[in-house]
Tab-separated table of C-alpha atoms in Angstrom:
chain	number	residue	atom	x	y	z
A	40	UNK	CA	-43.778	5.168	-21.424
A	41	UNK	CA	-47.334	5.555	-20.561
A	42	UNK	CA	-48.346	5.531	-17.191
A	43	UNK	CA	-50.930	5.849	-14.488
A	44	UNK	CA	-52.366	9.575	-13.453
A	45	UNK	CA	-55.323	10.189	-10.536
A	46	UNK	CA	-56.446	13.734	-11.284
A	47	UNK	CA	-59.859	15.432	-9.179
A	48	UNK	CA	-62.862	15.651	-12.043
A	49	UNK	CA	-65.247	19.049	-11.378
A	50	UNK	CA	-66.367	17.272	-8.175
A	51	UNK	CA	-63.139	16.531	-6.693
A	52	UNK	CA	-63.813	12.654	-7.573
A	53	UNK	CA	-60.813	10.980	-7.978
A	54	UNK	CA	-60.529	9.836	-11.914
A	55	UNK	CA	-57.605	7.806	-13.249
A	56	UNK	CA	-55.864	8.709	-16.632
A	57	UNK	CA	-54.527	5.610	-18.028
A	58	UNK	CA	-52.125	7.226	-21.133
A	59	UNK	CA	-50.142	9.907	-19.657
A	60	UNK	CA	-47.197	9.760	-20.954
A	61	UNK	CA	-43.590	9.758	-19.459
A	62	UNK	CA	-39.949	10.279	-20.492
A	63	UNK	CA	-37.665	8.341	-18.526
A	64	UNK	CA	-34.205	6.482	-18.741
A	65	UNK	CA	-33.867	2.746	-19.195
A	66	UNK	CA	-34.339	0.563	-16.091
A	67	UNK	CA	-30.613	0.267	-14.393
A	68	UNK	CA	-29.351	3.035	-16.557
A	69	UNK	CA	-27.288	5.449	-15.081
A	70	UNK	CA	-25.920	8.731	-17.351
A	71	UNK	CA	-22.519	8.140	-15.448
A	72	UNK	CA	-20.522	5.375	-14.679
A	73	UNK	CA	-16.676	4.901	-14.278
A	74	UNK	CA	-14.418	2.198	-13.398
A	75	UNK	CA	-10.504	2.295	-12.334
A	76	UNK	CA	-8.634	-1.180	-11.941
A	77	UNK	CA	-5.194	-1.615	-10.687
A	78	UNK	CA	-3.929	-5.179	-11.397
A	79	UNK	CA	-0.569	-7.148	-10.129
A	80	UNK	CA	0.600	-10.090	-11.931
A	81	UNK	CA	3.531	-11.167	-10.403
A	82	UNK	CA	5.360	-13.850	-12.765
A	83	UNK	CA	8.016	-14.910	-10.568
A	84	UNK	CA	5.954	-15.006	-7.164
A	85	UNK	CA	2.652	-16.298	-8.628
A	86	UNK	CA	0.669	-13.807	-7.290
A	87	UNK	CA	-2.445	-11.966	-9.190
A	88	UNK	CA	-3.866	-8.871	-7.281
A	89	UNK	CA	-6.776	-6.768	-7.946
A	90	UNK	CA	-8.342	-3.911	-6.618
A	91	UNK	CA	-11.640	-2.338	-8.233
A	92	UNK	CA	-13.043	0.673	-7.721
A	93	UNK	CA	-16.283	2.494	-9.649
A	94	UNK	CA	-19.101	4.858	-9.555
A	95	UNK	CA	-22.248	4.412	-10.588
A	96	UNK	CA	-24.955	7.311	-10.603
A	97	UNK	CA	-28.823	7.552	-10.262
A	98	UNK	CA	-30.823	5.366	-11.532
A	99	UNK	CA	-34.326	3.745	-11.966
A	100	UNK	CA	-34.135	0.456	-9.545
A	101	UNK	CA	-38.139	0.004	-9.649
A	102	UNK	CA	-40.374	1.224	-12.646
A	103	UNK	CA	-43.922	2.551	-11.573
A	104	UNK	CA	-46.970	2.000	-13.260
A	105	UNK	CA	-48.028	5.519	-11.827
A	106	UNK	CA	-46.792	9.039	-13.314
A	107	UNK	CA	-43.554	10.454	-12.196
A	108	UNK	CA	-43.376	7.213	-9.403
A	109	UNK	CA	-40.515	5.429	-10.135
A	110	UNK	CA	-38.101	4.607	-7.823
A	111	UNK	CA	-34.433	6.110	-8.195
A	112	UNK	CA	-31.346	4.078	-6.893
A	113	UNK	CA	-28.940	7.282	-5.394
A	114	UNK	CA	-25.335	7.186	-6.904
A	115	UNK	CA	-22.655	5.109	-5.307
A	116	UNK	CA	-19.105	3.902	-5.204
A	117	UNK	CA	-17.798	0.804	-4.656
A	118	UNK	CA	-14.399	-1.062	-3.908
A	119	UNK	CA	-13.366	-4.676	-4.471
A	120	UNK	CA	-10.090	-6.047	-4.140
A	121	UNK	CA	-9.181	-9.952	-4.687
A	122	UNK	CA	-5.582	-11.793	-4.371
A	123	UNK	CA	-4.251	-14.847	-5.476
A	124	UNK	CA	-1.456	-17.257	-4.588
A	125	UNK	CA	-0.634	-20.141	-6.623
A	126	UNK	CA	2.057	-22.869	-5.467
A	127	UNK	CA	3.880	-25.066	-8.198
A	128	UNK	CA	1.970	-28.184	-6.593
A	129	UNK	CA	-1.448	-27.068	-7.978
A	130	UNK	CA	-3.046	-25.510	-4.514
A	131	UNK	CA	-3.594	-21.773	-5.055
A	132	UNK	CA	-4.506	-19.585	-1.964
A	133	UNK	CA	-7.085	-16.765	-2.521
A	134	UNK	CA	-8.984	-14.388	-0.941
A	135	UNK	CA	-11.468	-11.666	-2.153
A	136	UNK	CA	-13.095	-8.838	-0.164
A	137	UNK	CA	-15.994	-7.158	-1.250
A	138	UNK	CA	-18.135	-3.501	-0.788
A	139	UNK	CA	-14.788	-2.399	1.338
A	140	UNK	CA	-16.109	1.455	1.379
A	141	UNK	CA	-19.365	0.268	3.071
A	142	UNK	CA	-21.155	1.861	1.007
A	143	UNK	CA	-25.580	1.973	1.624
A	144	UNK	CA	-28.150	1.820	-0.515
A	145	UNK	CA	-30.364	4.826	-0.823
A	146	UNK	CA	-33.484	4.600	-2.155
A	147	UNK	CA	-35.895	7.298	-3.423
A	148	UNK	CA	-38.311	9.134	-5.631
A	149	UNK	CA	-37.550	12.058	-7.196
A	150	UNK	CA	-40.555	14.187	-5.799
A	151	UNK	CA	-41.635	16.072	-2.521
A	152	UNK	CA	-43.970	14.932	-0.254
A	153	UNK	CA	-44.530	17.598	2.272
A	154	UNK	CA	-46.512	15.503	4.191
A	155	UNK	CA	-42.871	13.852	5.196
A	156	UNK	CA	-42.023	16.853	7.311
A	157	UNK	CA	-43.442	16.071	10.297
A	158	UNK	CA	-41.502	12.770	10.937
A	159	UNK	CA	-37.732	13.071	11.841
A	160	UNK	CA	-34.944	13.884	9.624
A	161	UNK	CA	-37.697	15.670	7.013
A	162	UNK	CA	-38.021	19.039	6.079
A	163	UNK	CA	-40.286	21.028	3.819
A	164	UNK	CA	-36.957	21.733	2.089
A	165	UNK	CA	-36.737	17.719	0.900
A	166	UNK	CA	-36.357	17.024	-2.971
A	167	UNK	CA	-36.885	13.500	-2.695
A	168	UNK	CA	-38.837	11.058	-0.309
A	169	UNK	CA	-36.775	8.714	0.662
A	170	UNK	CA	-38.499	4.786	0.187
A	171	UNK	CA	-35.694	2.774	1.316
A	172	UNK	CA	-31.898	2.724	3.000
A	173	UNK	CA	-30.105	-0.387	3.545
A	174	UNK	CA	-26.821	-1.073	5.050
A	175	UNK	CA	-24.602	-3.655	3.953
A	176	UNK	CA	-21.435	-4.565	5.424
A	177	UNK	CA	-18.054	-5.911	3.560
A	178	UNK	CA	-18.021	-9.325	2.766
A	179	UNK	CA	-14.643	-11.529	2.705
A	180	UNK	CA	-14.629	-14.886	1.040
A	181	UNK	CA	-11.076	-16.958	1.981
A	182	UNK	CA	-10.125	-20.002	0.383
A	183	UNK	CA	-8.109	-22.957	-1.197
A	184	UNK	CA	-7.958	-24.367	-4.701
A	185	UNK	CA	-6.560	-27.892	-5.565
A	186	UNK	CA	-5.935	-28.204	-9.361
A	187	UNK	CA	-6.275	-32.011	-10.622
């Protein structure tokens, strides 16, 4: 991709370069991703279980217009597990429970800024600088279904 570069001309004037160029990976792509599912279909009991489980590594979550900007979604697993109960009178029971490893959001860019290191949990030794970190709790969603 092309992109955005500020370099210093002979006077130390700030000059944009509007065609450097860049590789990079596809937005969202990761170069490693795996999924594991263990599934229950119970016949006799009318019960259908799942439980989900995958990893997902780096990857671009905002593309930059500037030169080696973009910002870099830090590799995560996840776990999701769902049940169902169905009754011979058309109400199923269900439940489904989601992000059960709590797992954060980390986002960053893939460069050092060493003016990071003097505000806490920095040092000169960082590899990234770190843009954004969110915490997100599991989510459970209960419920009934009536079949007509």
């Amino acid at each position: 991709t092309t992109k955005l570069l500020y370099t210093r001309d002979g006077n130390g004037n700030l000059v944009p370069k509007y065609d450097q160029k860049q590789s990079r990976p596809l937005f969202g792509q990761s170069r490693h991703v795996y999924n594991i599912s263990l599934l229950y279909k119970g016949i006799k009991n009318n019960i259908n279980a799942q439980l989900a489980f995958s990893y997902t590594g780096d990857r671009i979550y905002t593309v930059s217009r500037f030169f080696e900007n973009d910002y870099w979604q830090k590799g995560f697993l996840q776990m999701d597990a769902s049940i169902t109960k169905s009754f011979n009178n058309g109400i199923s029971l269900y439940a489904k429970a989601n992000n059960l490893l709590n797992t954060m959001f980390y986002g960053y860019i893939p460069l050092a800024n060493a003016y990071n290191s003097q505000f806490p949990d920095h040092t000169n030794n960082d590899k990234n600088t770190e843009v954004r970190t969110n915490y997100a709790a599991q989510t459970i969603i209960i419920g009934i279904r009536f079949n007509l």
